[in-house]
CSV table of N, CA, C and O in Angstrom, one decimal:
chain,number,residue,atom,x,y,z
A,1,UNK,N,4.7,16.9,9.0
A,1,UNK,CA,4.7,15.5,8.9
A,1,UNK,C,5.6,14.8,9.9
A,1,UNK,O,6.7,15.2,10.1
A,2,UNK,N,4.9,13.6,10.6
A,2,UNK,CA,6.2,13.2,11.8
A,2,UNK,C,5.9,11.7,10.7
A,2,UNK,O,5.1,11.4,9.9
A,3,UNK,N,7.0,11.2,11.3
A,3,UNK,CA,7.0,9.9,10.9
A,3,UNK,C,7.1,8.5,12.1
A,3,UNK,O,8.2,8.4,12.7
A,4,UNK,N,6.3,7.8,12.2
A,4,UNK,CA,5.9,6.8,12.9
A,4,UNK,C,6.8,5.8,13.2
A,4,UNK,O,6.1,4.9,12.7
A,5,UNK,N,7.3,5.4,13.4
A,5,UNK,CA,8.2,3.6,13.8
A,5,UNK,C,7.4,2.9,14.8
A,5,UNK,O,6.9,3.4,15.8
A,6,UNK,N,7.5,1.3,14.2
A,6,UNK,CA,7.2,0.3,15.2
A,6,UNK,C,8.4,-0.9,15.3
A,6,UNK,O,9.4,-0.7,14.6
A,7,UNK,N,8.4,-1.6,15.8
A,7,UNK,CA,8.5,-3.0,15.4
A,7,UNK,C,10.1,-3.3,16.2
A,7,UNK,O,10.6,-4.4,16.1
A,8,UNK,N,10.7,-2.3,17.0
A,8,UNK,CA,11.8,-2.4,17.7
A,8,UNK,C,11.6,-3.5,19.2
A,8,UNK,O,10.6,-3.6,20.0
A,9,UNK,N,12.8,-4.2,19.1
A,9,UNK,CA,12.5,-4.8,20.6
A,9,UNK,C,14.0,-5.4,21.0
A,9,UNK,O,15.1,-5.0,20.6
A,10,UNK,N,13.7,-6.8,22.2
A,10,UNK,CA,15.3,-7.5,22.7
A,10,UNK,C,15.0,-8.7,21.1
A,10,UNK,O,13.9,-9.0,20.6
A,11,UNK,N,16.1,-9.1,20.9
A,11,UNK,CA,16.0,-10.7,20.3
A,11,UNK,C,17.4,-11.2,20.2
A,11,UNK,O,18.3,-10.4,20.3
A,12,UNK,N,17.7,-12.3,20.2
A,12,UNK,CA,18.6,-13.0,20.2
A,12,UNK,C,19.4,-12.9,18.8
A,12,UNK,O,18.8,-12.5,17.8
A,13,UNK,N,20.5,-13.4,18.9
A,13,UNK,CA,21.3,-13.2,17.7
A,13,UNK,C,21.0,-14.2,17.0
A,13,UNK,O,21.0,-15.3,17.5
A,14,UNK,N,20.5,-13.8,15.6
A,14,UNK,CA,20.3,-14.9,14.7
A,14,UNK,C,18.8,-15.0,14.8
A,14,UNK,O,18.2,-16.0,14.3
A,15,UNK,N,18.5,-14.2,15.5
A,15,UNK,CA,16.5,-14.1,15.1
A,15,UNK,C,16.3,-13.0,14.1
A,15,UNK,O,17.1,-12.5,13.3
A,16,UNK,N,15.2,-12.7,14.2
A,16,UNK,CA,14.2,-12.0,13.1
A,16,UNK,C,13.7,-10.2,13.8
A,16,UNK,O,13.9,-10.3,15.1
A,17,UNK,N,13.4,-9.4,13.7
A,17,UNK,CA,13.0,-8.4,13.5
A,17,UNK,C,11.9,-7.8,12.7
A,17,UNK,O,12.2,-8.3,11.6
A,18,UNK,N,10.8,-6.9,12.4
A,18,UNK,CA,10.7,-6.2,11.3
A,18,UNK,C,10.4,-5.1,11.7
A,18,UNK,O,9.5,-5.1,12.6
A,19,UNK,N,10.8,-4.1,11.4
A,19,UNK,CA,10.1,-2.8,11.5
A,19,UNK,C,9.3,-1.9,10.6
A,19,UNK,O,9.5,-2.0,9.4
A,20,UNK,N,8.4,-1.0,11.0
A,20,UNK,CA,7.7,-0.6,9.9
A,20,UNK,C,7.2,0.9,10.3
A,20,UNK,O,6.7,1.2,11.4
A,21,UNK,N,7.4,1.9,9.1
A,21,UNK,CA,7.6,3.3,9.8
A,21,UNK,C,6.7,4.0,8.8
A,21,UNK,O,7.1,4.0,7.6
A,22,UNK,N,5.3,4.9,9.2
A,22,UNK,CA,4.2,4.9,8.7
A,22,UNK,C,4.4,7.0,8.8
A,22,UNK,O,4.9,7.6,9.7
A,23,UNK,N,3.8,7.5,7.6
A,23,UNK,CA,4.2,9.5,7.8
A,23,UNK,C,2.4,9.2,8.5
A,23,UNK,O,1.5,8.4,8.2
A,24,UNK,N,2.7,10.6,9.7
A,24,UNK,CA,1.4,11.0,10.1
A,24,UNK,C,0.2,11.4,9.2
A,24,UNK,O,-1.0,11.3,9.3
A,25,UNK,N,0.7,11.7,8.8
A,25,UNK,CA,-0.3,12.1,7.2
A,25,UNK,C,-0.3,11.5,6.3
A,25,UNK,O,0.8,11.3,5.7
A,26,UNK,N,-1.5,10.9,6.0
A,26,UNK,CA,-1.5,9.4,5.3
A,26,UNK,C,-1.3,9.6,3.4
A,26,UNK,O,-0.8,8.8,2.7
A,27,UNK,N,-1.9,10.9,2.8
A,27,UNK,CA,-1.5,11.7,1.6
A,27,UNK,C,0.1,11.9,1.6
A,27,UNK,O,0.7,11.8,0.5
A,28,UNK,N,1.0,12.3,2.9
A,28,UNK,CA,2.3,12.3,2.5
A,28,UNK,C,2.9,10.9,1.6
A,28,UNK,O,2.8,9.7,1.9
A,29,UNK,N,3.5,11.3,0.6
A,29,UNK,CA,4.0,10.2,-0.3
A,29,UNK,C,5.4,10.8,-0.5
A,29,UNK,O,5.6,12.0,-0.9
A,30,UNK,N,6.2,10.1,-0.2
A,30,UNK,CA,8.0,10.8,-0.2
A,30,UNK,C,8.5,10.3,-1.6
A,30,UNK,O,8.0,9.4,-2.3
A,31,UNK,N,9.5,11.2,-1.9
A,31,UNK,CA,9.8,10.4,-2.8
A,31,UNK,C,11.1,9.3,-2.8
A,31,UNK,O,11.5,8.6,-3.8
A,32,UNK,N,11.5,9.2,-1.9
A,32,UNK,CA,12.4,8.1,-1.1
A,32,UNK,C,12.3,8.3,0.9
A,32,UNK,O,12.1,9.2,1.7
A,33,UNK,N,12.6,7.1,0.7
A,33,UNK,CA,12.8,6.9,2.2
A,33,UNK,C,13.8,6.0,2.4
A,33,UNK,O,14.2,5.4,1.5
A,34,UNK,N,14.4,5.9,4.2
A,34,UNK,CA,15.5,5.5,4.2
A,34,UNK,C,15.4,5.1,5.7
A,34,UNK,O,14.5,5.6,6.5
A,35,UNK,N,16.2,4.1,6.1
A,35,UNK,CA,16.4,3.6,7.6
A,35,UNK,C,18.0,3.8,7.9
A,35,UNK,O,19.0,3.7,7.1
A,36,UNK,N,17.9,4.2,9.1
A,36,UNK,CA,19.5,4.7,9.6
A,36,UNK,C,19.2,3.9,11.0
A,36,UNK,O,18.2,3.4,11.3
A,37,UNK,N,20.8,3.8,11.8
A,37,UNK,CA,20.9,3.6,12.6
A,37,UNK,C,22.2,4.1,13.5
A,37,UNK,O,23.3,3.9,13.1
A,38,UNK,N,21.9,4.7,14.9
A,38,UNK,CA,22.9,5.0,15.6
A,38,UNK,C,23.4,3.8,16.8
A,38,UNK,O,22.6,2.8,16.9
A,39,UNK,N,24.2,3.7,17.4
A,39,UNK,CA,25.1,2.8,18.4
A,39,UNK,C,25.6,3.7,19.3
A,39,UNK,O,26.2,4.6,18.8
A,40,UNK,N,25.6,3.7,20.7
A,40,UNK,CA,25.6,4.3,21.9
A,40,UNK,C,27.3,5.0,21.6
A,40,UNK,O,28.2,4.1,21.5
A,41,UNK,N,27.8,6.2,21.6
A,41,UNK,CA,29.1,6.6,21.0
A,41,UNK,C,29.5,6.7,20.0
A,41,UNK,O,30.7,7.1,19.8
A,42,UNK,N,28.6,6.3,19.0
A,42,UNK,CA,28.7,6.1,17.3
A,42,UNK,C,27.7,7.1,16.4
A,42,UNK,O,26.5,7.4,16.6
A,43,UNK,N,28.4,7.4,15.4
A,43,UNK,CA,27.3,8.1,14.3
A,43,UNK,C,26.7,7.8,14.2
A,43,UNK,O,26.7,6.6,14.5
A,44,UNK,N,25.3,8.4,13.9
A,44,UNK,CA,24.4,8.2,12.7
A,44,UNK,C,24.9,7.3,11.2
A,44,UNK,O,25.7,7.8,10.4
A,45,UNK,N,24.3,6.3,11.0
A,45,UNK,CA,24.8,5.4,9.6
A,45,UNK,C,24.1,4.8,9.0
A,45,UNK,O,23.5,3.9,9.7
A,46,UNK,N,23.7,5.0,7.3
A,46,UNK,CA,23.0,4.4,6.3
A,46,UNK,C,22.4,3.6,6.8
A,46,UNK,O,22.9,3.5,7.9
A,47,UNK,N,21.4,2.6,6.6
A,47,UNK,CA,21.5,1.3,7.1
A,47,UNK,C,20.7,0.9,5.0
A,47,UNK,O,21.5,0.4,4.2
A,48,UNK,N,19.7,1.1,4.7
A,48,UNK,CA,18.7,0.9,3.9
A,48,UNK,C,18.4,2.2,3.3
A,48,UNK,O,18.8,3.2,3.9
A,49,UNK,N,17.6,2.3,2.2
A,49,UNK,CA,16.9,3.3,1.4
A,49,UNK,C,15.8,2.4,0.5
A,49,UNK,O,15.9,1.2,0.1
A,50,UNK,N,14.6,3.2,0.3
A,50,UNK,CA,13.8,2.3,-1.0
A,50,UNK,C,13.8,4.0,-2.0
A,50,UNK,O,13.3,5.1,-1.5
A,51,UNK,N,14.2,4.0,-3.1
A,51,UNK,CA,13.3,5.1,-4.1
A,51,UNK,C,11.6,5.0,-4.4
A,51,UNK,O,11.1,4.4,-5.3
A,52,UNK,N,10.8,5.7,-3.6
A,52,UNK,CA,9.3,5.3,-3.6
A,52,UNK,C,8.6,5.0,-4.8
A,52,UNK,O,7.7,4.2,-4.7
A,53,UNK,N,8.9,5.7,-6.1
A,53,UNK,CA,8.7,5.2,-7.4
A,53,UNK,C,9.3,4.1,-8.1
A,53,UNK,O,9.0,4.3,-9.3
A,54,UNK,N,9.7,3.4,-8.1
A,54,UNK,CA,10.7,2.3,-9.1
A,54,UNK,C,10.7,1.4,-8.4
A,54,UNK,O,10.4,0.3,-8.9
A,55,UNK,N,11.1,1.8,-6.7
A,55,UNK,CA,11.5,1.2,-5.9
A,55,UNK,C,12.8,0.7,-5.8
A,55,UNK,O,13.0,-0.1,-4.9
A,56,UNK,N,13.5,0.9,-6.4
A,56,UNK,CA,15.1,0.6,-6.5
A,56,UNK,C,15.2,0.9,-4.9
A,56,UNK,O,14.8,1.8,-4.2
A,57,UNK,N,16.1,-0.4,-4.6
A,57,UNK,CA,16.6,0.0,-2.4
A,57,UNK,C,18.1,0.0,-3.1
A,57,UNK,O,18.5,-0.4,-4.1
A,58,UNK,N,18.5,0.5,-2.1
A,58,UNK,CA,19.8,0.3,-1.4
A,58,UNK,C,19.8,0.3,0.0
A,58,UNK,O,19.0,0.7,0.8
A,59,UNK,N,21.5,-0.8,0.1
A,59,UNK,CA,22.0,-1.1,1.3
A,59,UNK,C,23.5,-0.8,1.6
A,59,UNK,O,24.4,-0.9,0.8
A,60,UNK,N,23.6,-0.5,3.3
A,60,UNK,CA,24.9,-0.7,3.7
A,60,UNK,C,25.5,-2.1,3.4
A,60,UNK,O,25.1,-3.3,3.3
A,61,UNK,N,26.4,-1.5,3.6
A,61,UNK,CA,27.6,-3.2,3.0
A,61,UNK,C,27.1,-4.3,4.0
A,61,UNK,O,26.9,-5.5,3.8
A,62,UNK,N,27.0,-3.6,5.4
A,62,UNK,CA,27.4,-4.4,6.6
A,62,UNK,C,25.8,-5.6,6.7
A,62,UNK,O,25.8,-6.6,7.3
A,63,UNK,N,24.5,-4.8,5.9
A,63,UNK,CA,23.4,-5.7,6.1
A,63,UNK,C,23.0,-6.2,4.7
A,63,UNK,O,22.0,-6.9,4.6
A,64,UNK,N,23.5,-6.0,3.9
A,64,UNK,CA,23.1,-6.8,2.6
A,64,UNK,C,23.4,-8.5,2.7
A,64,UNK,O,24.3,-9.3,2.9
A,65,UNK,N,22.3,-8.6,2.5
A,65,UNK,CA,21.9,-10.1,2.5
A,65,UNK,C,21.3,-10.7,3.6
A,65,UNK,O,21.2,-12.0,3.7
A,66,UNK,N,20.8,-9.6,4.7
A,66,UNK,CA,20.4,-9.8,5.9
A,66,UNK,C,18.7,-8.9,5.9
A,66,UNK,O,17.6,-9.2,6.0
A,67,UNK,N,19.3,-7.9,5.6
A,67,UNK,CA,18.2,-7.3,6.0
A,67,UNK,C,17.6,-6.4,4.3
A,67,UNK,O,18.4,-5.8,3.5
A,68,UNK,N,15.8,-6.6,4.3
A,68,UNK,CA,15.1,-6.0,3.3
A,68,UNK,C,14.4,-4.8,3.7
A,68,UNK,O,14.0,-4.7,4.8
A,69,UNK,N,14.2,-3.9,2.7
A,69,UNK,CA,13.5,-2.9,3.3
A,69,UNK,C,12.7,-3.0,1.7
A,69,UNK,O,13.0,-3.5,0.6
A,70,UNK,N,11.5,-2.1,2.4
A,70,UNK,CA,10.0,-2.6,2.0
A,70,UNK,C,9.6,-1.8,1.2
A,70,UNK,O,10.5,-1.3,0.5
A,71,UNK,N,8.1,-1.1,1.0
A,71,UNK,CA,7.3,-0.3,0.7
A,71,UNK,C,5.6,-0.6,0.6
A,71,UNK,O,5.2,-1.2,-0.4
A,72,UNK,N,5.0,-0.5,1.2
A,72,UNK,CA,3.4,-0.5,1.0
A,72,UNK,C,3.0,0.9,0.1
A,72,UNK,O,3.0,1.9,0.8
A,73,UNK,N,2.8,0.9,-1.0
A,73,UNK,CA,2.3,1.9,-1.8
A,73,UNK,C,1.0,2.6,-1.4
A,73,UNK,O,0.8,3.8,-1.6
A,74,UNK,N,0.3,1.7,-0.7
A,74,UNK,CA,-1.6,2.0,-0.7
A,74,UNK,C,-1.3,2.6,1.3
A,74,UNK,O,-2.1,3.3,1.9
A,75,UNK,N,-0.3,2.1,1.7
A,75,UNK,CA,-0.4,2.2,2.5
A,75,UNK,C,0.5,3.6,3.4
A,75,UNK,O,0.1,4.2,4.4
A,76,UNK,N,1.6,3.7,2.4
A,76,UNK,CA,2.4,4.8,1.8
A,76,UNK,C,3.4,3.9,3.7
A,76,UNK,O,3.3,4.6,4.7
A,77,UNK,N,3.8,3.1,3.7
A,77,UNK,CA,4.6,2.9,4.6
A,77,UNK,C,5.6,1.9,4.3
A,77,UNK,O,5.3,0.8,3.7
A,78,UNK,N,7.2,2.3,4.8
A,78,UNK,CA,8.2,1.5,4.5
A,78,UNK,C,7.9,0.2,6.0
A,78,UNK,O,7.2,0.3,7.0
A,79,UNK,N,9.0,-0.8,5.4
A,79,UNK,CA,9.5,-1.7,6.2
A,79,UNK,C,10.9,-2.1,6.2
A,79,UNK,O,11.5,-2.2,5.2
A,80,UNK,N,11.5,-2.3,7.6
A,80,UNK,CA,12.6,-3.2,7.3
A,80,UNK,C,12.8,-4.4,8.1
A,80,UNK,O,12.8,-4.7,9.3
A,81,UNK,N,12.9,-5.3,6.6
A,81,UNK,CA,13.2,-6.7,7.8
A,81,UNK,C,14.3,-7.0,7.7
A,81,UNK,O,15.0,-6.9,6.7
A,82,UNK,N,14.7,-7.7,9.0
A,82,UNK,CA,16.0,-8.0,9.5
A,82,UNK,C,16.3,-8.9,9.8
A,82,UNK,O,16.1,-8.9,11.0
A,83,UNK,N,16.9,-10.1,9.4
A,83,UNK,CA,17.2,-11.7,9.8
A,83,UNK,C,18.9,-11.6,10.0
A,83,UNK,O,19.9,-10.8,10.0
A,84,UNK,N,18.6,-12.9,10.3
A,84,UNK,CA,20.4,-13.3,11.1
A,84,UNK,C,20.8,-12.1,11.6
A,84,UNK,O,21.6,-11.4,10.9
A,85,UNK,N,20.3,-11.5,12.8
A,85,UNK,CA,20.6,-10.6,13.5
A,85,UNK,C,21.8,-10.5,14.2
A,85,UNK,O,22.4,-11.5,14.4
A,86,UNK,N,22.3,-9.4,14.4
A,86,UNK,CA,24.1,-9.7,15.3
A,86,UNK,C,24.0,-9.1,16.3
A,86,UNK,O,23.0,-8.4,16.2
A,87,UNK,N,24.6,-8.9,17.6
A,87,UNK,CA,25.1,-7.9,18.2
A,87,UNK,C,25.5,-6.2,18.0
A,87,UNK,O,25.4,-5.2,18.7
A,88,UNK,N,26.0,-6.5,17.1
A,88,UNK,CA,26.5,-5.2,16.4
A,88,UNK,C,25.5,-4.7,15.8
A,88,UNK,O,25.4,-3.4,16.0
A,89,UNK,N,24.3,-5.2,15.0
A,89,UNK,CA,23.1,-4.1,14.6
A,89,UNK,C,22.5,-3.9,16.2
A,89,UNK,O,21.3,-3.7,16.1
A,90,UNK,N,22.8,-3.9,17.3
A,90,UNK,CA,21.9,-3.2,18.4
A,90,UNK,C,22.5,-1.7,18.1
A,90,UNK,O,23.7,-1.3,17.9
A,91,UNK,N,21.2,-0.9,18.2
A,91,UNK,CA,21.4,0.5,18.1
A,91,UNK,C,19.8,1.2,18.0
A,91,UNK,O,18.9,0.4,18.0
A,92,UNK,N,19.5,2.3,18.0
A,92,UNK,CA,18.6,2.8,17.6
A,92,UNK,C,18.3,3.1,16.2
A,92,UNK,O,18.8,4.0,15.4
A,93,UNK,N,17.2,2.3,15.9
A,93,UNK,CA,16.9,2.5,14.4
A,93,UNK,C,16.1,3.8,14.3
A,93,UNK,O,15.2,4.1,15.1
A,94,UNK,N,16.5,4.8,13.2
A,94,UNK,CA,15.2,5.5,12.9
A,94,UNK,C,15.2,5.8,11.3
A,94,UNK,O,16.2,6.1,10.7
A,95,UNK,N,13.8,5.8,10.6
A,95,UNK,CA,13.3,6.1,9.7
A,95,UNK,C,13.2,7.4,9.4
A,95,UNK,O,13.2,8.3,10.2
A,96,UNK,N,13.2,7.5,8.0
A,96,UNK,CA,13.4,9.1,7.6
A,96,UNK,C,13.0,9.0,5.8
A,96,UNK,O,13.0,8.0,5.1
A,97,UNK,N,12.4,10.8,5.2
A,97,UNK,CA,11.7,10.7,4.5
A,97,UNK,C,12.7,11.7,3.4
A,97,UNK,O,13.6,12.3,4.0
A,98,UNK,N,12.6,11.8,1.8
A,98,UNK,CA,13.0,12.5,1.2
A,98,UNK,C,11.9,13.5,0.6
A,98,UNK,O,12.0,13.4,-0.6
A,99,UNK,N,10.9,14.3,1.0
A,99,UNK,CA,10.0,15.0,0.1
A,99,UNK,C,10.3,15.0,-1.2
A,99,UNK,O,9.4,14.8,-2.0
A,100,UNK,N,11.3,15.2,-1.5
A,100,UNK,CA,11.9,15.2,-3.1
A,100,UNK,C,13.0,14.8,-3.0
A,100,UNK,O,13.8,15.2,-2.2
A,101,UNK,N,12.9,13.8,-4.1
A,101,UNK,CA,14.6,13.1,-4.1
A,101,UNK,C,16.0,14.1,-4.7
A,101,UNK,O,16.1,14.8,-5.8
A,102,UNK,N,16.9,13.8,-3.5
A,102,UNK,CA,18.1,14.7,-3.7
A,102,UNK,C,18.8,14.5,-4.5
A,102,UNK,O,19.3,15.4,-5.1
A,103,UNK,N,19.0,12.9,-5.0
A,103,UNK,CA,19.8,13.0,-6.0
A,103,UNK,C,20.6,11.6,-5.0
A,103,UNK,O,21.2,10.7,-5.6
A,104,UNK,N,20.4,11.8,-3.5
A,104,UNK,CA,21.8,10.9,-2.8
A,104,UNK,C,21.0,10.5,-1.8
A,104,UNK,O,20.4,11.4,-1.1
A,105,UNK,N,20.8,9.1,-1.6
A,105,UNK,CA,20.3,8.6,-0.5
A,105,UNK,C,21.2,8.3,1.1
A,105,UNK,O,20.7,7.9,2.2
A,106,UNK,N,22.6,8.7,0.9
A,106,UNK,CA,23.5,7.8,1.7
A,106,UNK,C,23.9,8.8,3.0
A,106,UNK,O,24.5,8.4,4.0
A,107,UNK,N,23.2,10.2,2.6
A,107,UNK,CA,23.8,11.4,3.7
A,107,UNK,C,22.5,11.7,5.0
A,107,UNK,O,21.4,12.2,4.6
A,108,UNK,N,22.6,11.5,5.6
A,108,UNK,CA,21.9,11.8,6.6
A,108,UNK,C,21.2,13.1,6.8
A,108,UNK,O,20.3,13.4,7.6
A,109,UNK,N,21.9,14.1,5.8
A,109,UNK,CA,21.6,15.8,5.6
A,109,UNK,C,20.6,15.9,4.8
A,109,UNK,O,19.8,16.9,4.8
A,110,UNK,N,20.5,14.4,3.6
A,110,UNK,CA,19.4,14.4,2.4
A,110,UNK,C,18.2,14.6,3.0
A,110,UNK,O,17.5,15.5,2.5
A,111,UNK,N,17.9,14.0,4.0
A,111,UNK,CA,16.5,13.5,4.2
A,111,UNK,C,15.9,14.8,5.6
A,111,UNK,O,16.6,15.0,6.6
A,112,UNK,N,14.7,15.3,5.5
A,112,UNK,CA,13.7,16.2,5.5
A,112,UNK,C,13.3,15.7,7.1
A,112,UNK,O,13.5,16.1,8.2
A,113,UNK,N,12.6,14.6,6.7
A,113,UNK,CA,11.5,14.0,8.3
A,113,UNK,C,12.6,13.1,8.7
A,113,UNK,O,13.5,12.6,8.0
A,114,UNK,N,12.3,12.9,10.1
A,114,UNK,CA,12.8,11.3,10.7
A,114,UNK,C,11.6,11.1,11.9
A,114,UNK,O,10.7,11.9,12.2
A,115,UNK,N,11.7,10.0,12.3
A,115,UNK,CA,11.4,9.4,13.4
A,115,UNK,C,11.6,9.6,14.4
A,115,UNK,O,12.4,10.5,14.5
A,116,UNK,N,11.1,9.0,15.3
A,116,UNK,CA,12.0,9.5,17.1
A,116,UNK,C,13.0,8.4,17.2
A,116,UNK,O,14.0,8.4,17.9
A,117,UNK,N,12.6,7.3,16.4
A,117,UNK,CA,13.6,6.2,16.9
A,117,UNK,C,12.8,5.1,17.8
A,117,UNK,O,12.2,5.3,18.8
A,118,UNK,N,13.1,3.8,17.1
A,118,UNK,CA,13.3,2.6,18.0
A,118,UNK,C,14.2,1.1,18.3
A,118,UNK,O,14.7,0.2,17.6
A,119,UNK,N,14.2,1.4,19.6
A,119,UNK,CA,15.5,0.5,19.9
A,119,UNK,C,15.3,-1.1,19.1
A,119,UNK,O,14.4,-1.7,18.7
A,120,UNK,N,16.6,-1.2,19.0
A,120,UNK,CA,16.7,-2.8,18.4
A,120,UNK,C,17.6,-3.3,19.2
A,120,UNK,O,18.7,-2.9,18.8
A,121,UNK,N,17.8,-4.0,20.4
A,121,UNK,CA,18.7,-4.7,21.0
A,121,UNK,C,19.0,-6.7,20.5
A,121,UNK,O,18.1,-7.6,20.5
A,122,UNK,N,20.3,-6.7,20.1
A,122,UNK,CA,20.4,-7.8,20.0
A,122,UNK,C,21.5,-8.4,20.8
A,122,UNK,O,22.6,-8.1,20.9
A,123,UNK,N,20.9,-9.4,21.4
A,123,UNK,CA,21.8,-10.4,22.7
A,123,UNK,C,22.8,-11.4,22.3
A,123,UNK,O,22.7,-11.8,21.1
A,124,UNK,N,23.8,-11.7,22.9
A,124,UNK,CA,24.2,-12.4,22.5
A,124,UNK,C,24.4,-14.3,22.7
A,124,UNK,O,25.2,-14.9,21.9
């Protein structure tokens, strides 16, 4: 199973974003999924999670109240949207899957599939 991303690009700080990250296999149904993001010399870091049943998300501290992350059931594809953009979220976003939930959305070791990654540059 690979997992798909779109929706990366340049925008200005304080614009809008969405991204949306689709498994090659359209029967794959995870049972969470999650968006991370790296910054050029920096870890790998939480950004978002949705639980694919309940749908209960979680967020990092640093985007709560900025940015939503999604779910299309029929479609079996997450989203993240991202408003009042900053500087500091420029990084490469990538999406990632739980086959079966671990128990812990926040470790980067949880999750099974990822994406290749797409950039999000935000200007200042």
């Amino acid at each position: 199973v690979q997992l798909v991303e779109s929706g990366g690009g340049l925008v200005q700080a304080g614009g809008s974003l969405r991204l949306s990250c689709a498994p090659s296999v359209r029967t794959f149904t995870p049972d969470a999924m999650g968006w991370f993001r790296q910054a050029p010399g920096k870890e790998r870091e939480f950004v978002a999670a949705v639980i694919w049943s309940g749908g209960n998300t979680y967020y990092a501290d640093s985007v709560k109240g900025r940015f939503t992350i999604s779910r299309d059931n029929a479609k079996n594809t997450v989203y993240l949207q991202m408003n009042s953009l900053k500087p500091e979220d420029t990084a490469l976003y990538y999406c990632a899957a739980q086959p079966y939930y671990s128990g812990s959305i926040y470790a980067t070791g949880n999750y099974h599939y990822w994406g290749q990654g797409t950039q999000v540059t935000v200007s200042s």
